[in-house]
Tab-separated table of C-alpha atoms in Angstrom:
chain	number	residue	atom	x	y	z
A	403	MET	CA	-7.113	-92.315	158.495
A	404	ALA	CA	-9.200	-90.496	161.057
A	405	THR	CA	-11.416	-92.584	163.300
A	406	LYS	CA	-15.097	-91.927	162.580
A	407	TYR	CA	-18.120	-92.785	164.658
A	408	SER	CA	-19.178	-95.142	161.885
A	409	GLU	CA	-15.979	-97.163	162.327
A	410	CYS	CA	-17.008	-98.014	165.885
A	411	THR	CA	-20.337	-99.677	165.152
A	412	ASP	CA	-19.514	-102.443	167.619
A	413	PRO	CA	-18.823	-100.810	171.011
A	414	THR	CA	-17.817	-104.180	172.468
A	415	ASN	CA	-14.858	-104.435	170.061
A	416	ALA	CA	-11.847	-104.426	172.395
A	417	SER	CA	-9.287	-103.800	169.655
A	418	LYS	CA	-11.235	-100.777	168.392
A	419	ARG	CA	-11.457	-99.428	171.928
A	420	GLN	CA	-7.721	-99.877	172.463
A	421	ALA	CA	-6.934	-98.213	169.128
A	422	THR	CA	-9.112	-95.248	170.076
A	423	ILE	CA	-7.399	-94.932	173.466
A	424	LEU	CA	-3.962	-94.966	171.812
A	425	ARG	CA	-5.059	-92.304	169.352
A	426	MET	CA	-6.353	-90.103	172.192
A	427	LYS	CA	-3.031	-90.409	174.025
A	428	ASP	CA	-1.141	-89.535	170.858
A	429	GLU	CA	-3.258	-86.448	170.184
A	430	ILE	CA	-2.805	-85.234	173.762
A	431	LEU	CA	0.970	-85.717	173.604
A	432	ARG	CA	1.141	-83.791	170.346
A	433	ASP	CA	-0.886	-80.943	171.858
A	434	VAL	CA	1.554	-80.858	174.772
A	435	LEU	CA	4.541	-80.820	172.419
A	436	ALA	CA	2.926	-77.937	170.512
A	437	ASN	CA	2.261	-76.040	173.783
A	438	ARG	CA	-1.488	-76.137	173.243
A	439	VAL	CA	-1.856	-78.093	176.479
A	440	PRO	CA	0.372	-77.631	179.560
A	441	ARG	CA	2.430	-80.539	180.820
A	442	THR	CA	1.023	-80.009	184.306
A	443	ILE	CA	-2.530	-81.238	183.724
A	444	ALA	CA	-3.493	-83.845	186.295
A	445	ASP	CA	-6.825	-85.092	185.002
A	446	PHE	CA	-8.779	-85.503	181.771
A	447	SER	CA	-11.170	-82.763	182.853
A	448	ASP	CA	-8.234	-80.318	183.048
A	449	LEU	CA	-7.915	-80.531	179.274
A	450	GLN	CA	-11.207	-78.702	178.810
A	451	SER	CA	-9.625	-75.440	179.953
A	452	HIS	CA	-7.321	-75.526	176.922
A	453	VAL	CA	-8.929	-77.610	174.164
A	454	ASP	CA	-12.183	-79.390	173.376
A	455	ALA	CA	-11.189	-82.725	174.894
A	456	ASN	CA	-14.292	-84.385	173.454
A	457	MET	CA	-12.635	-84.105	170.039
A	458	TYR	CA	-9.827	-86.492	170.998
A	459	GLY	CA	-10.084	-89.880	169.363
A	460	GLY	CA	-11.971	-88.554	166.345
A	461	PHE	CA	-15.287	-88.307	168.167
A	462	GLY	CA	-16.005	-84.793	166.930
A	463	GLU	CA	-15.323	-85.363	163.248
A	464	THR	CA	-18.888	-85.901	162.065
A	465	ASP	CA	-21.902	-83.601	162.067
A	466	ALA	CA	-24.464	-86.372	162.123
A	467	PHE	CA	-24.936	-89.724	163.791
A	468	PRO	CA	-24.327	-92.464	161.221
A	469	GLU	CA	-26.251	-95.688	161.143
A	470	GLY	CA	-25.649	-97.786	164.228
A	471	TRP	CA	-24.711	-94.868	166.445
A	472	SER	CA	-28.070	-93.403	167.302
A	473	THR	CA	-31.631	-94.130	168.247
A	474	ASP	CA	-34.018	-91.280	167.498
A	475	GLY	CA	-31.100	-88.897	167.119
A	476	GLN	CA	-29.321	-89.982	170.295
A	477	MET	CA	-26.314	-92.230	170.734
A	478	THR	CA	-27.100	-95.697	171.987
A	479	PRO	CA	-26.163	-96.521	175.600
A	480	GLU	CA	-23.515	-98.921	174.280
A	481	HIS	CA	-21.751	-96.189	172.371
A	482	VAL	CA	-21.970	-93.744	175.258
A	483	GLU	CA	-20.316	-96.448	177.342
A	484	PHE	CA	-17.644	-96.870	174.638
A	485	ILE	CA	-16.740	-93.162	174.718
A	486	ASN	CA	-16.790	-93.021	178.514
A	487	ALA	CA	-14.548	-96.093	178.771
A	488	CYS	CA	-11.999	-94.529	176.413
A	489	GLN	CA	-11.971	-91.227	178.288
A	490	GLN	CA	-11.712	-92.961	181.665
A	491	ALA	CA	-8.732	-95.014	180.478
A	492	VAL	CA	-6.980	-91.877	179.254
A	493	CYS	CA	-7.823	-90.095	182.502
A	494	GLN	CA	-6.166	-92.910	184.452
A	495	TRP	CA	-3.121	-92.695	182.160
A	496	ILE	CA	-2.816	-88.955	182.856
A	497	ARG	CA	-3.160	-89.485	186.617
A	498	GLN	CA	-0.408	-92.106	186.503
A	499	GLY	CA	1.984	-89.644	184.879
A	500	GLY	CA	1.601	-90.578	181.221
A	501	ILE	CA	2.368	-87.053	180.066
A	502	SER	CA	5.579	-86.969	182.096
A	503	ALA	CA	7.206	-89.116	179.393
A	504	ILE	CA	7.598	-85.934	177.363
A	505	ASP	CA	9.640	-84.374	180.154
A	506	ALA	CA	12.233	-87.091	179.576
A	507	LEU	CA	12.533	-86.302	175.884
A	508	GLU	CA	14.908	-83.430	175.135
A	509	LEU	CA	15.874	-82.037	171.750
A	510	PHE	CA	19.418	-80.934	170.989
A	511	ASP	CA	21.111	-79.541	167.905
A	512	GLY	CA	23.724	-82.065	166.815
A	513	GLY	CA	25.500	-79.673	164.480
A	514	PRO	CA	25.352	-79.659	160.678
A	515	GLY	CA	23.336	-82.545	159.328
A	516	ALA	CA	21.769	-83.800	162.546
A	517	CYS	CA	19.746	-83.184	165.638
A	518	TYR	CA	19.264	-85.621	168.460
A	519	TYR	CA	16.875	-86.463	171.251
A	520	ARG	CA	17.801	-88.068	174.516
A	521	VAL	CA	15.725	-89.880	177.089
A	522	MET	CA	16.708	-89.098	180.655
A	523	ASP	CA	16.644	-91.686	183.405
A	524	GLU	CA	15.802	-90.997	187.052
A	525	LYS	CA	19.381	-89.871	187.747
A	526	ASP	CA	19.197	-87.248	184.979
A	527	ALA	CA	21.756	-89.103	182.907
A	528	ALA	CA	21.136	-89.741	179.228
A	529	ASP	CA	19.845	-93.300	178.866
A	530	TYR	CA	19.099	-93.467	175.157
A	531	LEU	CA	19.992	-91.227	172.234
A	532	LEU	CA	17.941	-90.897	169.069
A	533	PHE	CA	19.824	-89.227	166.220
A	534	VAL	CA	17.934	-87.667	163.318
A	535	THR	CA	19.861	-86.852	160.164
A	536	ASP	CA	18.778	-85.495	156.798
A	537	HIS	CA	21.414	-86.323	154.216
A	538	SER	CA	19.671	-84.389	151.459
A	539	THR	CA	20.146	-80.978	153.099
A	540	ARG	CA	23.072	-81.707	155.442
A	541	GLN	CA	21.028	-80.015	158.155
A	542	ARG	CA	18.524	-81.241	160.679
A	543	PRO	CA	15.041	-81.648	159.127
A	544	ALA	CA	13.549	-78.162	158.907
A	545	THR	CA	11.450	-77.971	155.738
A	546	PRO	CA	8.708	-80.069	154.131
A	547	GLU	CA	11.203	-80.874	151.374
A	548	SER	CA	13.469	-82.829	153.736
A	549	GLU	CA	14.402	-86.225	152.333
A	550	GLU	CA	16.457	-89.238	153.367
A	551	ILE	CA	15.545	-88.796	157.021
A	552	CYS	CA	17.209	-91.400	159.219
A	553	PHE	CA	16.306	-92.146	162.856
A	554	THR	CA	19.042	-94.021	164.740
A	555	ILE	CA	18.535	-95.103	168.357
A	556	ARG	CA	21.551	-96.035	170.483
A	557	HIS	CA	22.275	-96.671	174.148
A	558	SER	CA	24.112	-93.647	175.492
A	559	ASP	CA	26.504	-95.532	177.764
A	560	ASN	CA	28.027	-97.916	175.214
A	561	ALA	CA	26.678	-96.551	171.890
A	562	GLU	CA	25.087	-99.953	171.243
A	563	LEU	CA	22.766	-99.751	168.250
A	564	VAL	CA	19.113	-100.320	169.112
A	565	SER	CA	17.428	-99.665	165.773
A	566	VAL	CA	17.593	-97.674	162.536
A	567	HIS	CA	14.606	-96.306	160.623
A	568	HIS	CA	14.887	-94.708	157.164
A	569	LEU	CA	11.975	-92.512	156.078
A	570	THR	CA	11.762	-90.648	152.779
A	571	GLY	CA	10.808	-87.055	153.434
A	572	ARG	CA	7.521	-85.776	154.767
A	573	ALA	CA	5.571	-88.433	152.879
A	574	GLY	CA	7.606	-91.125	154.616
A	575	LEU	CA	6.986	-89.586	158.036
A	576	ILE	CA	3.237	-89.431	157.400
A	577	ALA	CA	3.151	-92.999	156.047
A	578	TRP	CA	4.999	-94.282	159.141
A	579	TYR	CA	2.609	-92.349	161.372
A	580	GLN	CA	-0.463	-93.757	159.662
A	581	GLU	CA	0.856	-97.320	159.877
A	582	HIS	CA	2.063	-97.254	163.481
A	583	VAL	CA	-0.109	-94.622	165.165
A	584	GLY	CA	-3.221	-95.033	163.069
A	585	HIS	CA	-4.024	-91.626	161.616
A	586	ASN	CA	-2.675	-88.730	159.568
A	587	PRO	CA	-1.566	-85.846	161.824
A	588	ASP	CA	-1.596	-83.403	158.903
A	589	GLN	CA	-5.367	-83.752	158.579
A	590	GLU	CA	-6.227	-82.724	162.132
A	591	ASP	CA	-4.807	-79.225	162.545
A	592	GLU	CA	-6.936	-76.397	161.176
A	593	GLY	CA	-3.740	-74.420	160.690
A	594	GLY	CA	-2.553	-76.828	158.018
A	595	PRO	CA	0.224	-79.434	157.931
A	596	LEU	CA	2.394	-79.791	161.027
A	597	PRO	CA	5.765	-78.019	160.953
A	598	ILE	CA	8.320	-80.598	159.876
A	599	LEU	CA	10.273	-80.493	163.153
A	600	GLU	CA	7.075	-81.005	165.172
A	601	LEU	CA	6.281	-83.999	162.979
A	602	VAL	CA	9.824	-85.340	163.403
A	603	THR	CA	9.537	-84.914	167.179
A	604	SER	CA	6.226	-86.794	167.242
A	605	VAL	CA	7.733	-89.676	165.264
A	606	ALA	CA	10.769	-89.667	167.578
A	607	LEU	CA	8.517	-89.855	170.633
A	608	HIS	CA	6.623	-92.833	169.231
A	609	LEU	CA	9.845	-94.587	168.256
A	610	MET	CA	11.018	-94.209	171.847
A	611	TYR	CA	7.775	-95.754	173.087
A	612	ARG	CA	8.104	-98.717	170.749
A	613	GLU	CA	11.800	-99.444	171.119
A	614	MET	CA	12.118	-98.880	174.858
A	615	PRO	CA	9.388	-100.590	176.904
A	616	GLU	CA	10.484	-98.840	180.089
A	617	PHE	CA	10.035	-95.378	178.559
């Protein structure tokens, strides 16, 4: 579910702060994948030329300050500090090349029934392969009706199996996203639900992050 101001009533809560930072990173990466934000941004402030960066993390999803977030209509100093700390952490992540992870993720058409992503190492050789198959259509996932979606991660040099994830259609993708990323991506785009391949790519990116610590 979306993070609301009211869910952050304790600005000293480290786990809530970390969850908000992770959500902000995820939303930025998805905007980059959707070409709403260029991959070349070097600072958090650069985002403002393309999107309302203050919306990242769910901070713009309420029209009023709920109880615990304001004093006489203004946010408390503790909550201002909470927001600033989250944005500063994300700014540092951008400066350290956090967005460059996307440059290592390439999408290829694997022929009928599959597509695959590969993560490139520093020598431009495929390091890991993530195969995505949709047995219900015998094509790569391309419609909201896709079912039986399987994500298989293997080492590219020896085909050693790293992990397998079975997700049932769009509902399965969204459920995985909510459990592991913390929010529903379909509820944040004014244009409606994400295109299925964009959603698949976002899940693939997060699987890479989780399965490969060096990525």
